[in-house]
Amino acid sequence: MLSPPSTGHASLVAPSRKRYFIMVLLFITVVINYLDRSNLSIAAPALTSELDIDPVHVGLIFSAFGWTYAAMQIPGGWLVDRVPPRILYSVALLLWSIATVMLGFAASFIALFVLRMAVGALEAPAYPINNRVVTSWFPERERATAIGFYTSGQFVGLAFLTPVLAWLQHHYGWHMVFVSTGAVGILWAVIWYAVYREPRDFKGVNAAEIELIREGGGLVDLQTQTAQRKAPFSWVDLGIVLSKRKLWGIYLGQFCLNSTLWFFLTWFPTYLVKYRGMDFIKSGMLASLPFLAAFVGVLCSGLFSDWLIRRGASVGFARKLPIISGLLISTAIIGANFVDSTPLVIACLAVAFFGNGLASITWSLVSTLAPARLLGLTGGVFNFIGNLAAITTPIVIGFLATGDSFAPAITYVAVLALLGALSYILLVGKVERIEL
């Protein structure tokens, strides 16, 4: 346990920097999390050809993750308010990784669909846990950078590891895509349990760092408060987080933001292979470029947002500017409908995904707006509504892409990006924590 500071000397002690180590832990966890979400998109062209699955059923398989992931967000958020991140994350990681390994042995549409539903249900608490950890470990002025850094894991992992998974699929079959990513997750579940602790219990954290976090708005004692509160699920609490206009602004905006993301996590490789005529290995390399662009966008977003706050900008302006700008930039995806050359197609997609990355610090607004005692529940509702896109996007694109043209699907993604920007502009007012 952390010792109290010595009287008269605390101000002379430099704060430790263990919170940045926590940021790295979250980054690695997010890399694994998103590899297990997107590995199906890498395996899909070979898998669906081998099992003779048509585009509509491919869309259903892609959407299976989203059905249970969205449905379990509110229960998952409720759990986050009650179960310590060390335990909840370890259990969730272990179970969804086992389900991922089992996907490598699926041999039918039904097996693929059911196992993807299992992965979705078990990953549901992940981002509410991330938000809970960051809110405990980081002051407000550093929070967007922390969120941007760990969120970048969802893009940088895919950017650098998509070619690796494509190579594995080419040389060892699509089965190994699932077995390898699942095995990594099982190992990381053990590491997370062994390493993660709350701020006051983490070895090497001094009193000065605790005070820096607390004075900056970080909820360093959130776990203690949670342990003292064992109230059952309350429909009144759910009603509170569903009744606030500014929360609906970020809920709807997240749905639109995720619609672009889930195009890239599901149909993107198939689009390159089947609708743009690229071979699988080449498409695996090209598919990494938009993810790299998104990675740059995420890093720019967090650093720029926190820089604005340090320069005196309001939290609302500093958070909403990159989000709205990024959603507007994402509409550039529609340019892919009007060009034929491969470099120009990839350029349009890369610009759009850069915008998606730039907008992806939306969790910083959950940290800032949510009532303190309902942080997990608010995050659960936010992720529930946002990840309805994981259901609708794959299915809608599956129907829109049944012909020879993918253009209607691209248009659908672009329109939703525009609607997301309007949601933040028109519905989210002054950014401040909602008091109960």
Tab-separated table of C-alpha atoms in Angstrom:
chain	number	residue	atom	x	y	z
A	1	MET	CA	0.000	0.000	0.000
A	2	LEU	CA	1.052	3.565	-0.616
A	3	SER	CA	2.559	5.349	2.375
A	4	PRO	CA	1.300	8.869	3.153
A	5	PRO	CA	3.677	11.669	2.249
A	6	SER	CA	6.025	13.017	4.878
A	7	THR	CA	4.895	16.386	6.216
A	8	GLY	CA	6.720	19.247	4.592
A	9	HIS	CA	8.517	17.126	2.030
A	10	ALA	CA	5.820	15.947	-0.399
A	11	SER	CA	6.133	19.040	-2.542
A	12	LEU	CA	9.857	18.378	-2.956
A	13	VAL	CA	9.357	14.842	-4.298
A	14	ALA	CA	8.962	14.494	-8.053
A	15	PRO	CA	5.878	12.493	-9.046
A	16	SER	CA	6.611	8.975	-10.226
A	17	ARG	CA	5.493	8.099	-13.770
A	18	LYS	CA	3.970	4.657	-13.386
A	19	ARG	CA	0.774	5.845	-15.073
A	20	TYR	CA	2.628	5.754	-18.392
A	21	PHE	CA	3.407	2.088	-17.831
A	22	ILE	CA	-0.330	1.505	-17.339
A	23	MET	CA	-0.869	3.283	-20.656
A	24	VAL	CA	1.452	0.758	-22.344
A	25	LEU	CA	-0.398	-2.150	-20.729
A	26	LEU	CA	-3.678	-0.818	-22.134
A	27	PHE	CA	-2.082	-0.315	-25.558
A	28	ILE	CA	-0.977	-3.961	-25.778
A	29	THR	CA	-4.380	-5.147	-24.566
A	30	VAL	CA	-6.130	-3.105	-27.255
A	31	VAL	CA	-3.820	-4.514	-29.960
A	32	ILE	CA	-4.867	-8.036	-28.935
A	33	ASN	CA	-8.499	-6.989	-28.561
A	34	TYR	CA	-8.714	-5.673	-32.116
A	35	LEU	CA	-6.753	-8.504	-33.681
A	36	ASP	CA	-9.400	-10.843	-32.283
A	37	ARG	CA	-12.139	-8.619	-33.716
A	38	SER	CA	-10.629	-8.310	-37.180
A	39	ASN	CA	-8.915	-11.660	-37.724
A	40	LEU	CA	-12.069	-12.929	-39.430
A	41	SER	CA	-11.712	-10.238	-42.113
A	42	ILE	CA	-8.218	-11.548	-42.934
A	43	ALA	CA	-9.378	-15.149	-43.131
A	44	ALA	CA	-12.702	-14.383	-44.853
A	45	PRO	CA	-11.732	-14.550	-48.564
A	46	ALA	CA	-10.133	-18.005	-48.174
A	47	LEU	CA	-12.542	-19.241	-45.516
A	48	THR	CA	-15.721	-18.308	-47.367
A	49	SER	CA	-14.396	-19.750	-50.607
A	50	GLU	CA	-13.514	-23.048	-48.924
A	51	LEU	CA	-16.874	-23.275	-47.125
A	52	ASP	CA	-18.864	-21.826	-50.073
A	53	ILE	CA	-20.507	-18.989	-48.103
A	54	ASP	CA	-22.306	-16.251	-50.102
A	55	PRO	CA	-21.954	-12.482	-49.422
A	56	VAL	CA	-25.198	-12.179	-47.429
A	57	HIS	CA	-24.128	-14.970	-45.068
A	58	VAL	CA	-20.625	-13.476	-44.893
A	59	GLY	CA	-22.254	-10.257	-43.699
A	60	LEU	CA	-24.155	-12.208	-41.050
A	61	ILE	CA	-20.952	-13.853	-39.813
A	62	PHE	CA	-19.220	-10.468	-39.695
A	63	SER	CA	-22.165	-9.076	-37.723
A	64	ALA	CA	-22.323	-11.948	-35.210
A	65	PHE	CA	-19.657	-10.316	-33.030
A	66	GLY	CA	-21.686	-7.126	-32.885
A	67	TRP	CA	-24.948	-8.732	-31.745
A	68	THR	CA	-23.570	-10.008	-28.470
A	69	TYR	CA	-20.939	-7.294	-28.063
A	70	ALA	CA	-23.647	-4.625	-28.149
A	71	ALA	CA	-26.129	-6.628	-26.078
A	72	MET	CA	-23.590	-7.178	-23.297
A	73	GLN	CA	-22.410	-3.575	-23.041
A	74	ILE	CA	-24.832	-2.498	-20.340
A	75	PRO	CA	-24.329	-5.648	-18.209
A	76	GLY	CA	-20.591	-5.289	-18.892
A	77	GLY	CA	-20.615	-1.663	-17.777
A	78	TRP	CA	-22.492	-2.660	-14.633
A	79	LEU	CA	-19.782	-5.249	-13.912
A	80	VAL	CA	-17.038	-2.648	-14.455
A	81	ASP	CA	-18.544	-0.571	-11.635
A	82	ARG	CA	-18.306	-3.580	-9.299
A	83	VAL	CA	-15.473	-5.951	-10.299
A	84	PRO	CA	-11.830	-4.749	-10.137
A	85	PRO	CA	-10.170	-4.341	-13.572
A	86	ARG	CA	-7.407	-6.753	-12.593
A	87	ILE	CA	-9.904	-9.613	-12.228
A	88	LEU	CA	-12.536	-8.699	-14.813
A	89	TYR	CA	-10.069	-8.023	-17.633
A	90	SER	CA	-8.095	-11.202	-16.947
A	91	VAL	CA	-11.193	-13.407	-17.043
A	92	ALA	CA	-12.626	-11.723	-20.139
A	93	LEU	CA	-9.305	-11.926	-21.993
A	94	LEU	CA	-8.872	-15.590	-21.188
A	95	LEU	CA	-12.370	-16.612	-22.257
A	96	TRP	CA	-12.581	-14.623	-25.492
A	97	SER	CA	-9.116	-15.870	-26.481
A	98	ILE	CA	-10.208	-19.480	-25.985
A	99	ALA	CA	-13.240	-18.817	-28.198
A	100	THR	CA	-10.903	-17.283	-30.793
A	101	VAL	CA	-8.729	-20.402	-30.865
A	102	MET	CA	-11.855	-22.510	-31.360
A	103	LEU	CA	-12.745	-20.474	-34.454
A	104	GLY	CA	-9.734	-22.061	-36.098
A	105	PHE	CA	-11.550	-25.397	-35.943
A	106	ALA	CA	-14.959	-24.193	-37.181
A	107	ALA	CA	-16.208	-25.950	-40.305
A	108	SER	CA	-19.647	-24.457	-40.937
A	109	PHE	CA	-21.610	-21.223	-41.068
A	110	ILE	CA	-23.344	-22.063	-37.774
A	111	ALA	CA	-20.082	-22.780	-35.939
A	112	LEU	CA	-18.509	-19.548	-37.184
A	113	PHE	CA	-21.601	-17.537	-36.266
A	114	VAL	CA	-21.914	-18.974	-32.735
A	115	LEU	CA	-18.220	-18.627	-31.911
A	116	ARG	CA	-18.100	-15.044	-33.166
A	117	MET	CA	-21.085	-14.315	-30.936
A	118	ALA	CA	-19.118	-15.760	-28.022
A	119	VAL	CA	-16.107	-13.551	-28.787
A	120	GLY	CA	-18.380	-10.507	-28.952
A	121	ALA	CA	-20.053	-11.227	-25.616
A	122	LEU	CA	-16.759	-11.820	-23.838
A	123	GLU	CA	-15.048	-8.704	-25.265
A	124	ALA	CA	-17.936	-6.479	-24.175
A	125	PRO	CA	-16.385	-5.163	-20.929
A	126	ALA	CA	-13.043	-4.299	-22.576
A	127	TYR	CA	-13.490	-0.630	-23.485
A	128	PRO	CA	-15.490	0.289	-20.363
A	129	ILE	CA	-12.591	-1.235	-18.391
A	130	ASN	CA	-10.091	0.830	-20.408
A	131	ASN	CA	-12.088	3.958	-19.617
A	132	ARG	CA	-12.333	3.002	-15.951
A	133	VAL	CA	-8.552	2.471	-15.739
A	134	VAL	CA	-7.705	5.764	-17.465
A	135	THR	CA	-10.146	7.713	-15.292
A	136	SER	CA	-8.431	6.309	-12.198
A	137	TRP	CA	-4.856	6.731	-13.397
A	138	PHE	CA	-4.734	10.017	-15.355
A	139	PRO	CA	-5.517	13.676	-14.643
A	140	GLU	CA	-7.852	15.408	-17.084
A	141	ARG	CA	-5.058	17.266	-18.890
A	142	GLU	CA	-3.350	13.967	-19.825
A	143	ARG	CA	-6.422	11.826	-20.383
A	144	ALA	CA	-6.942	12.394	-24.098
A	145	THR	CA	-3.290	11.569	-24.775
A	146	ALA	CA	-3.651	8.363	-22.759
A	147	ILE	CA	-6.875	7.418	-24.537
A	148	GLY	CA	-5.379	8.305	-27.899
A	149	PHE	CA	-2.295	6.226	-27.194
A	150	TYR	CA	-4.089	3.050	-26.179
A	151	THR	CA	-6.749	3.530	-28.875
A	152	SER	CA	-3.955	3.694	-31.444
A	153	GLY	CA	-3.321	0.061	-30.577
A	154	GLN	CA	-6.405	-0.930	-32.522
A	155	PHE	CA	-4.839	0.570	-35.649
A	156	VAL	CA	-1.107	0.056	-35.262
A	157	GLY	CA	-1.592	-3.597	-34.405
A	158	LEU	CA	-3.666	-4.116	-37.522
A	159	ALA	CA	-1.313	-2.029	-39.654
A	160	PHE	CA	1.776	-4.051	-38.813
A	161	LEU	CA	0.187	-7.417	-38.096
A	162	THR	CA	-2.325	-7.618	-40.955
A	163	PRO	CA	0.481	-8.552	-43.408
A	164	VAL	CA	1.728	-11.118	-40.884
A	165	LEU	CA	-1.723	-12.685	-40.565
A	166	ALA	CA	-2.111	-12.634	-44.353
A	167	TRP	CA	1.226	-14.459	-44.638
A	168	LEU	CA	0.121	-17.010	-42.022
A	169	GLN	CA	-3.118	-17.569	-43.892
A	170	HIS	CA	-1.309	-17.977	-47.220
A	171	HIS	CA	1.258	-20.480	-45.946
A	172	TYR	CA	-0.566	-22.343	-43.167
A	173	GLY	CA	-4.256	-21.855	-43.903
A	174	TRP	CA	-6.936	-19.610	-42.447
A	175	HIS	CA	-7.182	-21.809	-39.339
A	176	MET	CA	-3.838	-20.522	-38.037
A	177	VAL	CA	-5.051	-16.913	-38.139
A	178	PHE	CA	-7.426	-17.714	-35.270
A	179	VAL	CA	-5.191	-20.124	-33.381
A	180	SER	CA	-2.239	-17.710	-33.279
A	181	THR	CA	-4.205	-14.610	-32.234
A	182	GLY	CA	-6.115	-16.563	-29.596
A	183	ALA	CA	-2.927	-18.032	-28.113
A	184	VAL	CA	-1.429	-14.551	-27.697
A	185	GLY	CA	-4.547	-13.428	-25.835
A	186	ILE	CA	-4.387	-16.348	-23.409
A	187	LEU	CA	-0.795	-15.456	-22.543
A	188	TRP	CA	-1.655	-11.780	-22.059
A	189	ALA	CA	-4.539	-12.616	-19.699
A	190	VAL	CA	-2.008	-14.184	-17.338
A	191	ILE	CA	0.358	-11.200	-17.642
A	192	TRP	CA	-2.413	-8.648	-16.974
A	193	TYR	CA	-3.471	-10.437	-13.782
A	194	ALA	CA	0.119	-10.629	-12.585
A	195	VAL	CA	0.959	-6.975	-13.269
A	196	TYR	CA	-2.065	-4.653	-13.004
A	197	ARG	CA	-2.957	-2.901	-9.726
A	198	GLU	CA	-4.925	0.185	-8.676
A	199	PRO	CA	-2.941	3.468	-8.324
A	200	ARG	CA	-2.510	3.291	-4.533
A	201	ASP	CA	-1.513	-0.380	-4.690
A	202	PHE	CA	0.859	-0.278	-7.648
A	203	LYS	CA	4.501	-0.809	-6.731
A	204	GLY	CA	6.624	2.280	-7.337
A	205	VAL	CA	3.817	4.860	-7.328
A	206	ASN	CA	4.681	7.644	-4.894
A	207	ALA	CA	2.385	10.025	-3.038
A	208	ALA	CA	3.278	12.890	-5.376
A	209	GLU	CA	1.964	11.002	-8.406
A	210	ILE	CA	-1.229	10.091	-6.560
A	211	GLU	CA	-1.716	13.750	-5.647
A	212	LEU	CA	-0.997	14.881	-9.218
A	213	ILE	CA	-3.656	12.508	-10.535
A	214	ARG	CA	-6.187	13.402	-7.840
A	215	GLU	CA	-5.757	17.171	-8.135
A	216	GLY	CA	-6.046	16.892	-11.918
A	217	GLY	CA	-9.447	15.218	-11.727
A	218	GLY	CA	-8.379	11.570	-11.730
A	219	LEU	CA	-10.521	9.327	-9.523
A	220	VAL	CA	-7.678	7.537	-7.729
A	221	ASP	CA	-9.970	6.107	-5.048
A	222	LEU	CA	-12.616	4.830	-7.438
A	223	GLN	CA	-11.983	1.192	-6.502
A	224	THR	CA	-12.443	1.928	-2.800
A	225	GLN	CA	-15.697	3.729	-3.543
A	226	THR	CA	-16.800	0.830	-5.742
A	227	ALA	CA	-16.029	-1.701	-3.013
A	228	GLN	CA	-18.255	0.259	-0.634
A	229	ARG	CA	-21.126	0.255	-3.133
A	230	LYS	CA	-22.715	-3.141	-3.762
A	231	ALA	CA	-26.120	-1.907	-4.927
A	232	PRO	CA	-27.922	-4.099	-7.487
A	233	PHE	CA	-28.601	-2.965	-11.014
A	234	SER	CA	-30.985	-0.002	-11.014
A	235	TRP	CA	-33.352	0.875	-13.829
A	236	VAL	CA	-33.384	4.392	-12.376
A	237	ASP	CA	-29.631	4.663	-12.991
A	238	LEU	CA	-30.097	3.384	-16.543
A	239	GLY	CA	-32.838	5.955	-17.032
A	240	ILE	CA	-30.456	8.708	-15.906
A	241	VAL	CA	-27.780	7.850	-18.475
A	242	LEU	CA	-30.445	7.517	-21.188
A	243	SER	CA	-32.132	10.842	-20.407
A	244	LYS	CA	-29.301	13.324	-20.963
A	245	ARG	CA	-29.183	15.100	-24.328
A	246	LYS	CA	-25.423	15.614	-24.303
A	247	LEU	CA	-24.898	11.908	-23.647
A	248	TRP	CA	-27.123	11.084	-26.617
A	249	GLY	CA	-24.899	13.338	-28.699
A	250	ILE	CA	-21.879	11.157	-27.964
A	251	TYR	CA	-23.903	7.928	-28.204
A	252	LEU	CA	-25.121	8.671	-31.737
A	253	GLY	CA	-21.770	10.104	-32.752
A	254	GLN	CA	-20.077	6.894	-31.647
A	255	PHE	CA	-22.461	4.793	-33.748
A	256	CYS	CA	-21.519	6.832	-36.827
A	257	LEU	CA	-17.792	6.753	-36.014
A	258	ASN	CA	-17.885	2.985	-35.564
A	259	SER	CA	-19.657	2.480	-38.881
A	260	THR	CA	-16.488	3.533	-40.695
A	261	LEU	CA	-14.353	1.476	-38.332
A	262	TRP	CA	-16.386	-1.688	-38.857
A	263	PHE	CA	-16.180	-1.376	-42.631
A	264	PHE	CA	-12.407	-1.593	-42.241
A	265	LEU	CA	-12.603	-4.381	-39.652
A	266	THR	CA	-14.863	-6.573	-41.785
A	267	TRP	CA	-15.385	-5.905	-45.493
A	268	PHE	CA	-12.209	-3.983	-46.350
A	269	PRO	CA	-9.949	-6.920	-47.379
A	270	THR	CA	-12.845	-8.508	-49.302
A	271	TYR	CA	-13.438	-5.176	-51.068
A	272	LEU	CA	-9.811	-5.088	-52.221
A	273	VAL	CA	-9.707	-8.742	-53.310
A	274	LYS	CA	-13.150	-9.263	-54.874
A	275	TYR	CA	-14.180	-5.796	-56.019
A	276	ARG	CA	-10.784	-4.255	-56.849
A	277	GLY	CA	-9.151	-7.432	-58.173
A	278	MET	CA	-6.048	-7.476	-55.957
A	279	ASP	CA	-4.294	-10.716	-55.005
A	280	PHE	CA	-4.456	-11.644	-51.338
A	281	ILE	CA	-0.825	-11.011	-50.384
A	282	LYS	CA	-0.789	-7.638	-52.169
A	283	SER	CA	-4.091	-6.683	-50.567
A	284	GLY	CA	-2.691	-7.674	-47.171
A	285	MET	CA	0.146	-5.194	-47.640
A	286	LEU	CA	-2.086	-2.436	-49.011
A	287	ALA	CA	-4.650	-2.970	-46.264
A	288	SER	CA	-2.037	-1.895	-43.734
A	289	LEU	CA	-1.742	1.621	-45.174
A	290	PRO	CA	-5.145	2.965	-44.027
A	291	PHE	CA	-4.521	1.477	-40.582
A	292	LEU	CA	-1.193	3.311	-40.418
A	293	ALA	CA	-3.004	6.505	-41.407
A	294	ALA	CA	-5.558	5.902	-38.651
A	295	PHE	CA	-2.735	5.309	-36.171
A	296	VAL	CA	-1.244	8.710	-37.045
A	297	GLY	CA	-4.701	10.247	-36.700
A	298	VAL	CA	-5.210	8.835	-33.210
A	299	LEU	CA	-1.838	10.055	-31.943
A	300	CYS	CA	-2.394	13.512	-33.429
A	301	SER	CA	-5.847	13.659	-31.862
A	302	GLY	CA	-4.835	12.936	-28.279
A	303	LEU	CA	-1.710	15.069	-28.314
A	304	PHE	CA	-3.472	17.982	-30.039
A	305	SER	CA	-6.468	17.848	-27.696
A	306	ASP	CA	-4.380	17.872	-24.517
A	307	TRP	CA	-2.137	20.585	-26.009
A	308	LEU	CA	-5.224	22.772	-26.500
A	309	ILE	CA	-6.174	22.291	-22.845
A	310	ARG	CA	-2.672	23.215	-21.676
A	311	ARG	CA	-2.922	26.340	-23.864
A	312	GLY	CA	-6.084	27.372	-22.038
A	313	ALA	CA	-8.819	26.049	-24.333
A	314	SER	CA	-11.971	24.700	-22.736
A	315	VAL	CA	-12.305	20.943	-22.347
A	316	GLY	CA	-15.303	20.969	-24.678
A	317	PHE	CA	-13.475	22.751	-27.493
A	318	ALA	CA	-10.300	20.692	-27.068
A	319	ARG	CA	-12.180	17.381	-27.165
A	320	LYS	CA	-14.823	18.149	-29.783
A	321	LEU	CA	-12.595	19.863	-32.376
A	322	PRO	CA	-10.603	16.752	-33.385
A	323	ILE	CA	-13.706	14.538	-33.161
A	324	ILE	CA	-15.843	16.691	-35.447
A	325	SER	CA	-12.954	17.394	-37.827
A	326	GLY	CA	-12.125	13.701	-38.022
A	327	LEU	CA	-15.701	12.685	-38.824
A	328	LEU	CA	-15.866	15.270	-41.595
A	329	ILE	CA	-12.543	14.038	-43.029
A	330	SER	CA	-13.908	10.471	-42.954
A	331	THR	CA	-16.452	11.401	-45.600
A	332	ALA	CA	-13.501	11.367	-48.048
A	333	ILE	CA	-14.092	7.622	-48.339
A	334	ILE	CA	-16.696	8.390	-50.995
A	335	GLY	CA	-13.859	9.396	-53.320
A	336	ALA	CA	-13.097	5.680	-53.816
A	337	ASN	CA	-16.283	5.489	-55.899
A	338	PHE	CA	-14.876	7.882	-58.485
A	339	VAL	CA	-11.353	6.573	-59.079
A	340	ASP	CA	-10.061	3.400	-60.705
A	341	SER	CA	-6.331	3.262	-60.000
A	342	THR	CA	-5.206	1.278	-56.995
A	343	PRO	CA	-3.048	4.089	-55.491
A	344	LEU	CA	-5.966	6.543	-55.626
A	345	VAL	CA	-8.390	4.044	-54.071
A	346	ILE	CA	-5.978	3.380	-51.217
A	347	ALA	CA	-5.363	7.122	-50.840
A	348	CYS	CA	-9.086	7.849	-50.425
A	349	LEU	CA	-9.432	5.063	-47.893
A	350	ALA	CA	-6.306	6.141	-46.018
A	351	VAL	CA	-7.524	9.754	-45.733
A	352	ALA	CA	-10.905	8.546	-44.496
A	353	PHE	CA	-9.364	6.246	-41.919
A	354	PHE	CA	-6.987	9.002	-40.796
A	355	GLY	CA	-10.120	11.005	-40.048
A	356	ASN	CA	-11.599	8.065	-38.166
A	357	GLY	CA	-8.454	7.898	-36.052
A	358	LEU	CA	-8.490	11.647	-35.488
A	359	ALA	CA	-12.053	11.376	-34.139
A	360	SER	CA	-11.422	8.362	-31.932
A	361	ILE	CA	-10.795	10.109	-28.591
A	362	THR	CA	-14.540	9.997	-27.979
A	363	TRP	CA	-13.987	8.049	-24.735
A	364	SER	CA	-12.416	11.203	-23.299
A	365	LEU	CA	-15.886	12.735	-23.326
A	366	VAL	CA	-17.317	9.725	-21.509
A	367	SER	CA	-14.651	10.241	-18.820
A	368	THR	CA	-15.557	13.918	-18.560
A	369	LEU	CA	-19.355	13.833	-18.874
A	370	ALA	CA	-20.392	10.661	-17.024
A	371	PRO	CA	-21.710	10.885	-13.450
A	372	ALA	CA	-18.857	9.673	-11.220
A	373	ARG	CA	-20.792	6.795	-9.655
A	374	LEU	CA	-22.176	5.679	-13.043
A	375	LEU	CA	-18.948	5.777	-15.017
A	376	GLY	CA	-19.085	2.113	-16.011
A	377	LEU	CA	-22.807	2.156	-16.817
A	378	THR	CA	-22.456	5.283	-18.966
A	379	GLY	CA	-19.528	3.693	-20.778
A	380	GLY	CA	-21.598	0.559	-21.281
A	381	VAL	CA	-24.500	2.460	-22.844
A	382	PHE	CA	-22.074	4.507	-24.954
A	383	ASN	CA	-20.396	1.357	-26.232
A	384	PHE	CA	-23.743	-0.444	-26.661
A	385	ILE	CA	-25.195	2.195	-28.953
A	386	GLY	CA	-21.876	2.825	-30.678
A	387	ASN	CA	-21.385	-0.848	-31.402
A	388	LEU	CA	-24.796	-1.374	-32.892
A	389	ALA	CA	-22.697	-0.360	-35.898
A	390	ALA	CA	-20.872	-3.683	-35.532
A	391	ILE	CA	-24.225	-5.331	-36.298
A	392	THR	CA	-25.673	-3.015	-38.919
A	393	THR	CA	-22.581	-2.144	-40.965
A	394	PRO	CA	-21.576	-5.697	-41.994
A	395	ILE	CA	-25.188	-6.670	-42.764
A	396	VAL	CA	-26.082	-3.509	-44.687
A	397	ILE	CA	-22.870	-3.738	-46.718
A	398	GLY	CA	-23.572	-7.431	-47.345
A	399	PHE	CA	-26.876	-6.512	-48.971
A	400	LEU	CA	-25.547	-3.423	-50.768
A	401	ALA	CA	-22.616	-5.436	-52.193
A	402	THR	CA	-24.649	-8.303	-53.631
A	403	GLY	CA	-24.297	-6.851	-57.140
A	404	ASP	CA	-21.147	-6.041	-59.082
A	405	SER	CA	-20.651	-2.613	-57.507
A	406	PHE	CA	-19.426	-1.746	-54.035
A	407	ALA	CA	-20.225	1.964	-54.530
A	408	PRO	CA	-23.531	1.983	-52.580
A	409	ALA	CA	-21.745	0.504	-49.552
A	410	ILE	CA	-19.017	3.174	-49.674
A	411	THR	CA	-21.693	5.884	-49.938
A	412	TYR	CA	-23.474	4.476	-46.888
A	413	VAL	CA	-20.289	4.729	-44.794
A	414	ALA	CA	-19.630	8.310	-45.957
A	415	VAL	CA	-23.153	9.511	-45.119
A	416	LEU	CA	-22.961	8.111	-41.602
A	417	ALA	CA	-19.646	9.893	-40.996
A	418	LEU	CA	-21.343	13.187	-41.888
A	419	LEU	CA	-24.263	12.434	-39.559
A	420	GLY	CA	-21.784	11.719	-36.762
A	421	ALA	CA	-20.235	15.163	-37.114
A	422	LEU	CA	-23.689	16.746	-36.971
A	423	SER	CA	-24.473	14.819	-33.783
A	424	TYR	CA	-21.488	16.345	-31.977
A	425	ILE	CA	-22.206	19.800	-33.391
A	426	LEU	CA	-25.920	19.888	-32.568
A	427	LEU	CA	-26.443	17.688	-29.487
A	428	VAL	CA	-23.345	17.907	-27.274
A	429	GLY	CA	-23.406	21.194	-25.396
A	430	LYS	CA	-21.100	22.381	-22.626
A	431	VAL	CA	-18.695	19.624	-21.620
A	432	GLU	CA	-18.814	19.117	-17.861
A	433	ARG	CA	-19.457	16.183	-15.533
A	434	ILE	CA	-23.145	15.464	-15.010
A	435	GLU	CA	-23.922	15.816	-11.313
A	436	LEU	CA	-26.633	13.685	-9.706
